[in-house]
Amino acid sequence: MLPVSPALSGLLPAAGLRRGSTVSVLGSTSLMLALLAAATAGGAWAVAVGLPALGVVAAAELGVEVGRLALVPRPGAEFPAVTAALLDGFDLVVVGPGLARPDVARRLSARARNRGSVLLSLGSWPGAEVELSCRRSRWTGLTGDGAGYLRAREVEVRTGGRGAAARPMSASLRFPSEGEVRKADFPAAVTTRWGTA
C-alpha cells in the first residue's frame, strides 16, 4: 500500500493506493498530484507520461517530492512500450488523457497488477478499479470587488469504481492548504460561481 494524504484516504477503498491497482482521475491535475504527494515524500518513485504541460512547481506546492518524479512528456507512438517499461521500474506511473486504446489500457493495467505498480490515469481509463472526479470548484482569496490573490481552490471530489470502490463517496477538499490538501467545508449557500476543477 502506498500512502496518501489523510484528506484523500477516506476516498480510497484501502485508505491508500493499493499496489497493482489502476486509478483514474477526472477533471483535476491538482488531485492527481495530491495523490502522489505522500507516496513520494515516503520514498516512492513516480513518473508522468504524456503530460507535457505538467507544472513541476505546482507539483512541489502540492507536496510532491519532485526529486522522485520523472517526466516523459512526449512518448509518441511508443507510448505502450514506454509505459510498460516504466511500470517495471516505478512505484507510480501517471499517464495523460486519451493515450491508450481500450486493448492497450487493459494490457497496461494487467502489467501494473503483475509488477505491483500503481497506474494513475489523468482521464477515463477502461477497467479502472477506482475513479475520482471533481464535480465543482471555487477559488478563495478574492474580495467581493474582484481584488486580491487566488489563495486556494476548494473542490468536491466524488469516487466510484468496482469492487470495494463501488459505493460512491464524496469529500470537499482545499488545494493547496499550507502546502498540503485538507478537507474543506463548502457553505450551504454558495454565492460565488462554480466551475470545473
PDB file of C-alpha atoms in Angstrom:
ATOM      1  CA  MET A   1       0.000   0.000   0.000  1.00  0.00           C
ATOM      2  CA  LEU A   2       1.294   3.472  -0.876  1.00  0.00           C
ATOM      3  CA  PRO A   3       0.197   6.254   1.485  1.00  0.00           C
ATOM      4  CA  VAL A   4      -1.934   9.256   0.543  1.00  0.00           C
ATOM      5  CA  SER A   5      -2.792  12.452   2.395  1.00  0.00           C
ATOM      6  CA  PRO A   6      -5.254  11.932   5.281  1.00  0.00           C
ATOM      7  CA  ALA A   7      -7.727  14.168   3.422  1.00  0.00           C
ATOM      8  CA  LEU A   8      -7.715  11.708   0.488  1.00  0.00           C
ATOM      9  CA  SER A   9      -7.534   8.417   2.382  1.00  0.00           C
ATOM     10  CA  GLY A  10     -11.292   8.272   3.009  1.00  0.00           C
ATOM     11  CA  LEU A  11     -11.935   8.342  -0.744  1.00  0.00           C
ATOM     12  CA  LEU A  12      -9.944   5.184  -1.439  1.00  0.00           C
ATOM     13  CA  PRO A  13     -11.178   1.692  -0.507  1.00  0.00           C
ATOM     14  CA  ALA A  14      -7.967   0.732   1.308  1.00  0.00           C
ATOM     15  CA  ALA A  15      -7.210   4.269   2.621  1.00  0.00           C
ATOM     16  CA  GLY A  16      -4.213   4.380   0.264  1.00  0.00           C
ATOM     17  CA  LEU A  17      -3.062   3.427  -3.233  1.00  0.00           C
ATOM     18  CA  ARG A  18      -3.049  -0.354  -3.441  1.00  0.00           C
ATOM     19  CA  ARG A  19      -0.083  -1.702  -5.378  1.00  0.00           C
ATOM     20  CA  GLY A  20      -1.201  -3.289  -8.631  1.00  0.00           C
ATOM     21  CA  SER A  21      -4.276  -1.076  -8.954  1.00  0.00           C
ATOM     22  CA  THR A  22      -5.411   1.333 -11.662  1.00  0.00           C
ATOM     23  CA  VAL A  23      -6.951   4.662 -10.614  1.00  0.00           C
ATOM     24  CA  SER A  24      -8.454   7.242 -12.965  1.00  0.00           C
ATOM     25  CA  VAL A  25      -8.640  10.917 -12.025  1.00  0.00           C
ATOM     26  CA  LEU A  26     -11.144  13.042 -13.944  1.00  0.00           C
ATOM     27  CA  GLY A  27     -11.128  16.805 -14.154  1.00  0.00           C
ATOM     28  CA  SER A  28      -8.186  17.800 -11.960  1.00  0.00           C
ATOM     29  CA  THR A  29      -4.423  17.656 -12.378  1.00  0.00           C
ATOM     30  CA  SER A  30      -4.142  19.010  -8.825  1.00  0.00           C
ATOM     31  CA  LEU A  31      -5.982  15.982  -7.455  1.00  0.00           C
ATOM     32  CA  MET A  32      -3.677  13.646  -9.366  1.00  0.00           C
ATOM     33  CA  LEU A  33      -0.609  15.441  -7.985  1.00  0.00           C
ATOM     34  CA  ALA A  34      -2.061  15.335  -4.471  1.00  0.00           C
ATOM     35  CA  LEU A  35      -2.298  11.537  -4.796  1.00  0.00           C
ATOM     36  CA  LEU A  36       1.461  11.422  -5.465  1.00  0.00           C
ATOM     37  CA  ALA A  37       2.494  13.670  -2.567  1.00  0.00           C
ATOM     38  CA  ALA A  38       2.558  11.335   0.460  1.00  0.00           C
ATOM     39  CA  ALA A  39       3.926   8.398  -1.535  1.00  0.00           C
ATOM     40  CA  THR A  40       6.866  10.357  -2.995  1.00  0.00           C
ATOM     41  CA  ALA A  41       7.545  12.004   0.372  1.00  0.00           C
ATOM     42  CA  GLY A  42       7.743   8.478   1.814  1.00  0.00           C
ATOM     43  CA  GLY A  43      10.337   7.342  -0.742  1.00  0.00           C
ATOM     44  CA  ALA A  44       8.247   6.063  -3.669  1.00  0.00           C
ATOM     45  CA  TRP A  45       9.282   6.906  -7.236  1.00  0.00           C
ATOM     46  CA  ALA A  46       6.782   8.348  -9.721  1.00  0.00           C
ATOM     47  CA  VAL A  47       6.821   9.132 -13.422  1.00  0.00           C
ATOM     48  CA  ALA A  48       4.406  11.189 -15.555  1.00  0.00           C
ATOM     49  CA  VAL A  49       3.978  10.054 -19.167  1.00  0.00           C
ATOM     50  CA  GLY A  50       2.355  12.161 -21.873  1.00  0.00           C
ATOM     51  CA  LEU A  51       1.792  15.282 -19.765  1.00  0.00           C
ATOM     52  CA  PRO A  52       3.984  17.932 -21.456  1.00  0.00           C
ATOM     53  CA  ALA A  53       2.322  20.835 -19.609  1.00  0.00           C
ATOM     54  CA  LEU A  54       2.683  19.322 -16.131  1.00  0.00           C
ATOM     55  CA  GLY A  55       3.897  22.025 -13.743  1.00  0.00           C
ATOM     56  CA  VAL A  56       6.788  20.885 -11.567  1.00  0.00           C
ATOM     57  CA  VAL A  57       6.404  23.948  -9.320  1.00  0.00           C
ATOM     58  CA  ALA A  58       2.703  23.163  -8.870  1.00  0.00           C
ATOM     59  CA  ALA A  59       3.631  19.560  -8.028  1.00  0.00           C
ATOM     60  CA  ALA A  60       6.067  20.776  -5.362  1.00  0.00           C
ATOM     61  CA  GLU A  61       3.446  23.151  -3.919  1.00  0.00           C
ATOM     62  CA  LEU A  62       1.064  20.201  -3.526  1.00  0.00           C
ATOM     63  CA  GLY A  63       3.703  18.236  -1.610  1.00  0.00           C
ATOM     64  CA  VAL A  64       5.191  16.048  -4.357  1.00  0.00           C
ATOM     65  CA  GLU A  65       8.877  15.285  -3.761  1.00  0.00           C
ATOM     66  CA  VAL A  66       9.945  16.415  -7.253  1.00  0.00           C
ATOM     67  CA  GLY A  67      13.351  14.781  -6.849  1.00  0.00           C
ATOM     68  CA  ARG A  68      11.429  11.489  -7.041  1.00  0.00           C
ATOM     69  CA  LEU A  69       9.305  12.483 -10.063  1.00  0.00           C
ATOM     70  CA  ALA A  70      10.483  11.692 -13.601  1.00  0.00           C
ATOM     71  CA  LEU A  71       8.869  13.199 -16.694  1.00  0.00           C
ATOM     72  CA  VAL A  72       8.364  11.626 -20.122  1.00  0.00           C
ATOM     73  CA  PRO A  73       6.439  14.475 -21.760  1.00  0.00           C
ATOM     74  CA  ARG A  74       6.008  13.123 -25.300  1.00  0.00           C
ATOM     75  CA  PRO A  75       6.288   9.333 -25.664  1.00  0.00           C
ATOM     76  CA  GLY A  76       4.812   9.447 -29.177  1.00  0.00           C
ATOM     77  CA  ALA A  77       3.902   6.234 -30.967  1.00  0.00           C
ATOM     78  CA  GLU A  78       5.953   4.244 -28.442  1.00  0.00           C
ATOM     79  CA  PHE A  79       3.546   5.072 -25.594  1.00  0.00           C
ATOM     80  CA  PRO A  80       2.526   1.422 -24.904  1.00  0.00           C
ATOM     81  CA  ALA A  81       6.130   0.125 -24.835  1.00  0.00           C
ATOM     82  CA  VAL A  82       7.440   3.109 -22.853  1.00  0.00           C
ATOM     83  CA  THR A  83       4.656   2.880 -20.255  1.00  0.00           C
ATOM     84  CA  ALA A  84       5.050  -0.890 -19.915  1.00  0.00           C
ATOM     85  CA  ALA A  85       8.779  -0.451 -19.234  1.00  0.00           C
ATOM     86  CA  LEU A  86       8.097   2.302 -16.691  1.00  0.00           C
ATOM     87  CA  LEU A  87       5.603   0.070 -14.851  1.00  0.00           C
ATOM     88  CA  ASP A  88       8.516  -2.332 -14.311  1.00  0.00           C
ATOM     89  CA  GLY A  89      10.648   0.261 -12.515  1.00  0.00           C
ATOM     90  CA  PHE A  90       8.438   2.904 -10.873  1.00  0.00           C
ATOM     91  CA  ASP A  91       6.025   2.699  -7.942  1.00  0.00           C
ATOM     92  CA  LEU A  92       3.550   5.149  -9.534  1.00  0.00           C
ATOM     93  CA  VAL A  93       3.033   5.727 -13.255  1.00  0.00           C
ATOM     94  CA  VAL A  94       0.797   8.644 -14.290  1.00  0.00           C
ATOM     95  CA  VAL A  95      -0.451   8.729 -17.891  1.00  0.00           C
ATOM     96  CA  GLY A  96      -2.013  11.595 -19.778  1.00  0.00           C
ATOM     97  CA  PRO A  97      -5.558  11.547 -21.141  1.00  0.00           C
ATOM     98  CA  GLY A  98      -6.542   9.696 -24.289  1.00  0.00           C
ATOM     99  CA  LEU A  99      -3.204   7.984 -24.915  1.00  0.00           C
ATOM    100  CA  ALA A 100      -4.323   4.347 -24.746  1.00  0.00           C
ATOM    101  CA  ARG A 101      -6.840   2.432 -26.805  1.00  0.00           C
ATOM    102  CA  PRO A 102      -9.020   0.072 -24.708  1.00  0.00           C
ATOM    103  CA  ASP A 103      -6.948  -3.013 -25.589  1.00  0.00           C
ATOM    104  CA  VAL A 104      -3.691  -1.222 -24.694  1.00  0.00           C
ATOM    105  CA  ALA A 105      -5.266   0.094 -21.474  1.00  0.00           C
ATOM    106  CA  ARG A 106      -6.205  -3.451 -20.417  1.00  0.00           C
ATOM    107  CA  ARG A 107      -2.676  -4.726 -21.107  1.00  0.00           C
ATOM    108  CA  LEU A 108      -1.098  -1.863 -19.144  1.00  0.00           C
ATOM    109  CA  SER A 109      -3.456  -2.410 -16.186  1.00  0.00           C
ATOM    110  CA  ALA A 110      -2.541  -6.106 -16.225  1.00  0.00           C
ATOM    111  CA  ARG A 111       1.148  -5.204 -16.226  1.00  0.00           C
ATOM    112  CA  ALA A 112       0.648  -2.840 -13.266  1.00  0.00           C
ATOM    113  CA  ARG A 113      -1.080  -5.686 -11.379  1.00  0.00           C
ATOM    114  CA  ASN A 114       1.738  -8.079 -12.230  1.00  0.00           C
ATOM    115  CA  ARG A 115       4.537  -5.655 -11.296  1.00  0.00           C
ATOM    116  CA  GLY A 116       2.904  -4.132  -8.210  1.00  0.00           C
ATOM    117  CA  SER A 117       2.910  -0.589  -9.583  1.00  0.00           C
ATOM    118  CA  VAL A 118       0.063   1.892  -9.313  1.00  0.00           C
ATOM    119  CA  LEU A 119      -1.222   3.151 -12.672  1.00  0.00           C
ATOM    120  CA  LEU A 120      -2.856   6.588 -12.444  1.00  0.00           C
ATOM    121  CA  SER A 121      -4.704   7.919 -15.479  1.00  0.00           C
ATOM    122  CA  LEU A 122      -5.488  11.601 -15.846  1.00  0.00           C
ATOM    123  CA  GLY A 123      -8.753  10.922 -17.620  1.00  0.00           C
ATOM    124  CA  SER A 124     -11.052   7.966 -18.138  1.00  0.00           C
ATOM    125  CA  TRP A 125      -9.407   4.517 -18.149  1.00  0.00           C
ATOM    126  CA  PRO A 126     -11.257   1.312 -19.102  1.00  0.00           C
ATOM    127  CA  GLY A 127     -11.424  -1.079 -16.155  1.00  0.00           C
ATOM    128  CA  ALA A 128     -10.038   1.283 -13.507  1.00  0.00           C
ATOM    129  CA  GLU A 129     -10.718  -0.043 -10.017  1.00  0.00           C
ATOM    130  CA  VAL A 130     -11.222   3.463  -8.611  1.00  0.00           C
ATOM    131  CA  GLU A 131     -12.410   6.622 -10.361  1.00  0.00           C
ATOM    132  CA  LEU A 132     -12.045  10.019  -8.681  1.00  0.00           C
ATOM    133  CA  SER A 133     -13.758  13.023 -10.235  1.00  0.00           C
ATOM    134  CA  CYS A 134     -14.020  16.696  -9.376  1.00  0.00           C
ATOM    135  CA  ARG A 135     -17.606  17.887  -9.603  1.00  0.00           C
ATOM    136  CA  ARG A 136     -17.357  21.552  -8.702  1.00  0.00           C
ATOM    137  CA  SER A 137     -14.772  24.026  -7.537  1.00  0.00           C
ATOM    138  CA  ARG A 138     -14.324  27.561  -6.410  1.00  0.00           C
ATOM    139  CA  TRP A 139     -11.352  29.775  -5.715  1.00  0.00           C
ATOM    140  CA  THR A 140     -10.721  31.641  -2.474  1.00  0.00           C
ATOM    141  CA  GLY A 141      -8.729  34.800  -1.895  1.00  0.00           C
ATOM    142  CA  LEU A 142     -10.597  37.401  -3.914  1.00  0.00           C
ATOM    143  CA  THR A 143     -12.649  40.123  -2.279  1.00  0.00           C
ATOM    144  CA  GLY A 144     -16.206  40.989  -3.347  1.00  0.00           C
ATOM    145  CA  ASP A 145     -14.926  43.521  -5.889  1.00  0.00           C
ATOM    146  CA  GLY A 146     -12.536  41.030  -7.523  1.00  0.00           C
ATOM    147  CA  ALA A 147      -9.324  42.307  -5.939  1.00  0.00           C
ATOM    148  CA  GLY A 148      -6.759  40.137  -4.185  1.00  0.00           C
ATOM    149  CA  TYR A 149      -4.826  36.955  -4.943  1.00  0.00           C
ATOM    150  CA  LEU A 150      -6.074  33.462  -5.613  1.00  0.00           C
ATOM    151  CA  ARG A 151      -5.040  31.558  -2.490  1.00  0.00           C
ATOM    152  CA  ALA A 152      -6.618  28.118  -2.743  1.00  0.00           C
ATOM    153  CA  ARG A 153      -9.179  26.098  -4.653  1.00  0.00           C
ATOM    154  CA  GLU A 154     -11.962  24.164  -2.976  1.00  0.00           C
ATOM    155  CA  VAL A 155     -13.269  21.139  -4.876  1.00  0.00           C
ATOM    156  CA  GLU A 156     -15.880  18.476  -4.347  1.00  0.00           C
ATOM    157  CA  VAL A 157     -14.376  15.079  -5.150  1.00  0.00           C
ATOM    158  CA  ARG A 158     -16.540  12.049  -5.815  1.00  0.00           C
ATOM    159  CA  THR A 159     -15.345   8.479  -6.000  1.00  0.00           C
ATOM    160  CA  GLY A 160     -16.683   5.322  -7.522  1.00  0.00           C
ATOM    161  CA  GLY A 161     -15.412   2.193  -9.185  1.00  0.00           C
ATOM    162  CA  ARG A 162     -15.510  -1.564  -8.924  1.00  0.00           C
ATOM    163  CA  GLY A 163     -15.405  -3.957  -6.003  1.00  0.00           C
ATOM    164  CA  ALA A 164     -14.697  -2.178  -2.720  1.00  0.00           C
ATOM    165  CA  ALA A 165     -14.860   1.186  -4.525  1.00  0.00           C
ATOM    166  CA  ALA A 166     -18.359   0.564  -5.924  1.00  0.00           C
ATOM    167  CA  ARG A 167     -20.066   2.518  -3.134  1.00  0.00           C
ATOM    168  CA  PRO A 168     -19.969   6.205  -4.154  1.00  0.00           C
ATOM    169  CA  MET A 169     -18.432   8.649  -1.676  1.00  0.00           C
ATOM    170  CA  SER A 170     -17.584  12.332  -1.763  1.00  0.00           C
ATOM    171  CA  ALA A 171     -15.447  14.844   0.115  1.00  0.00           C
ATOM    172  CA  SER A 172     -14.766  18.560  -0.062  1.00  0.00           C
ATOM    173  CA  LEU A 173     -11.062  19.379  -0.319  1.00  0.00           C
ATOM    174  CA  ARG A 174      -8.896  22.504  -0.386  1.00  0.00           C
ATOM    175  CA  PHE A 175      -5.882  22.680  -2.755  1.00  0.00           C
ATOM    176  CA  PRO A 176      -3.339  23.785  -1.531  1.00  0.00           C
ATOM    177  CA  SER A 177      -3.805  24.497   2.121  1.00  0.00           C
ATOM    178  CA  GLU A 178      -0.499  25.353   3.757  1.00  0.00           C
ATOM    179  CA  GLY A 179       1.357  23.034   1.409  1.00  0.00           C
ATOM    180  CA  GLU A 180      -0.996  20.060   1.533  1.00  0.00           C
ATOM    181  CA  VAL A 181      -4.532  19.048   0.685  1.00  0.00           C
ATOM    182  CA  ARG A 182      -7.008  19.471   3.522  1.00  0.00           C
ATOM    183  CA  LYS A 183     -10.700  18.854   3.992  1.00  0.00           C
ATOM    184  CA  ALA A 184     -12.871  21.898   3.348  1.00  0.00           C
ATOM    185  CA  ASP A 185     -16.442  22.760   4.226  1.00  0.00           C
ATOM    186  CA  PHE A 186     -18.469  24.251   1.417  1.00  0.00           C
ATOM    187  CA  PRO A 187     -21.007  26.798   2.664  1.00  0.00           C
ATOM    188  CA  ALA A 188     -24.651  25.778   2.464  1.00  0.00           C
ATOM    189  CA  ALA A 189     -25.492  28.661   0.142  1.00  0.00           C
ATOM    190  CA  VAL A 190     -22.777  29.381  -2.381  1.00  0.00           C
ATOM    191  CA  THR A 191     -22.800  32.862  -3.805  1.00  0.00           C
ATOM    192  CA  THR A 192     -19.680  32.526  -5.970  1.00  0.00           C
ATOM    193  CA  ARG A 193     -19.634  30.968  -9.410  1.00  0.00           C
ATOM    194  CA  TRP A 194     -18.608  27.333  -9.605  1.00  0.00           C
ATOM    195  CA  GLY A 195     -16.657  25.845 -12.475  1.00  0.00           C
ATOM    196  CA  THR A 196     -14.858  22.636 -13.288  1.00  0.00           C
ATOM    197  CA  ALA A 197     -11.733  21.786 -11.294  1.00  0.00           C
TER     198      ALA A 197
END
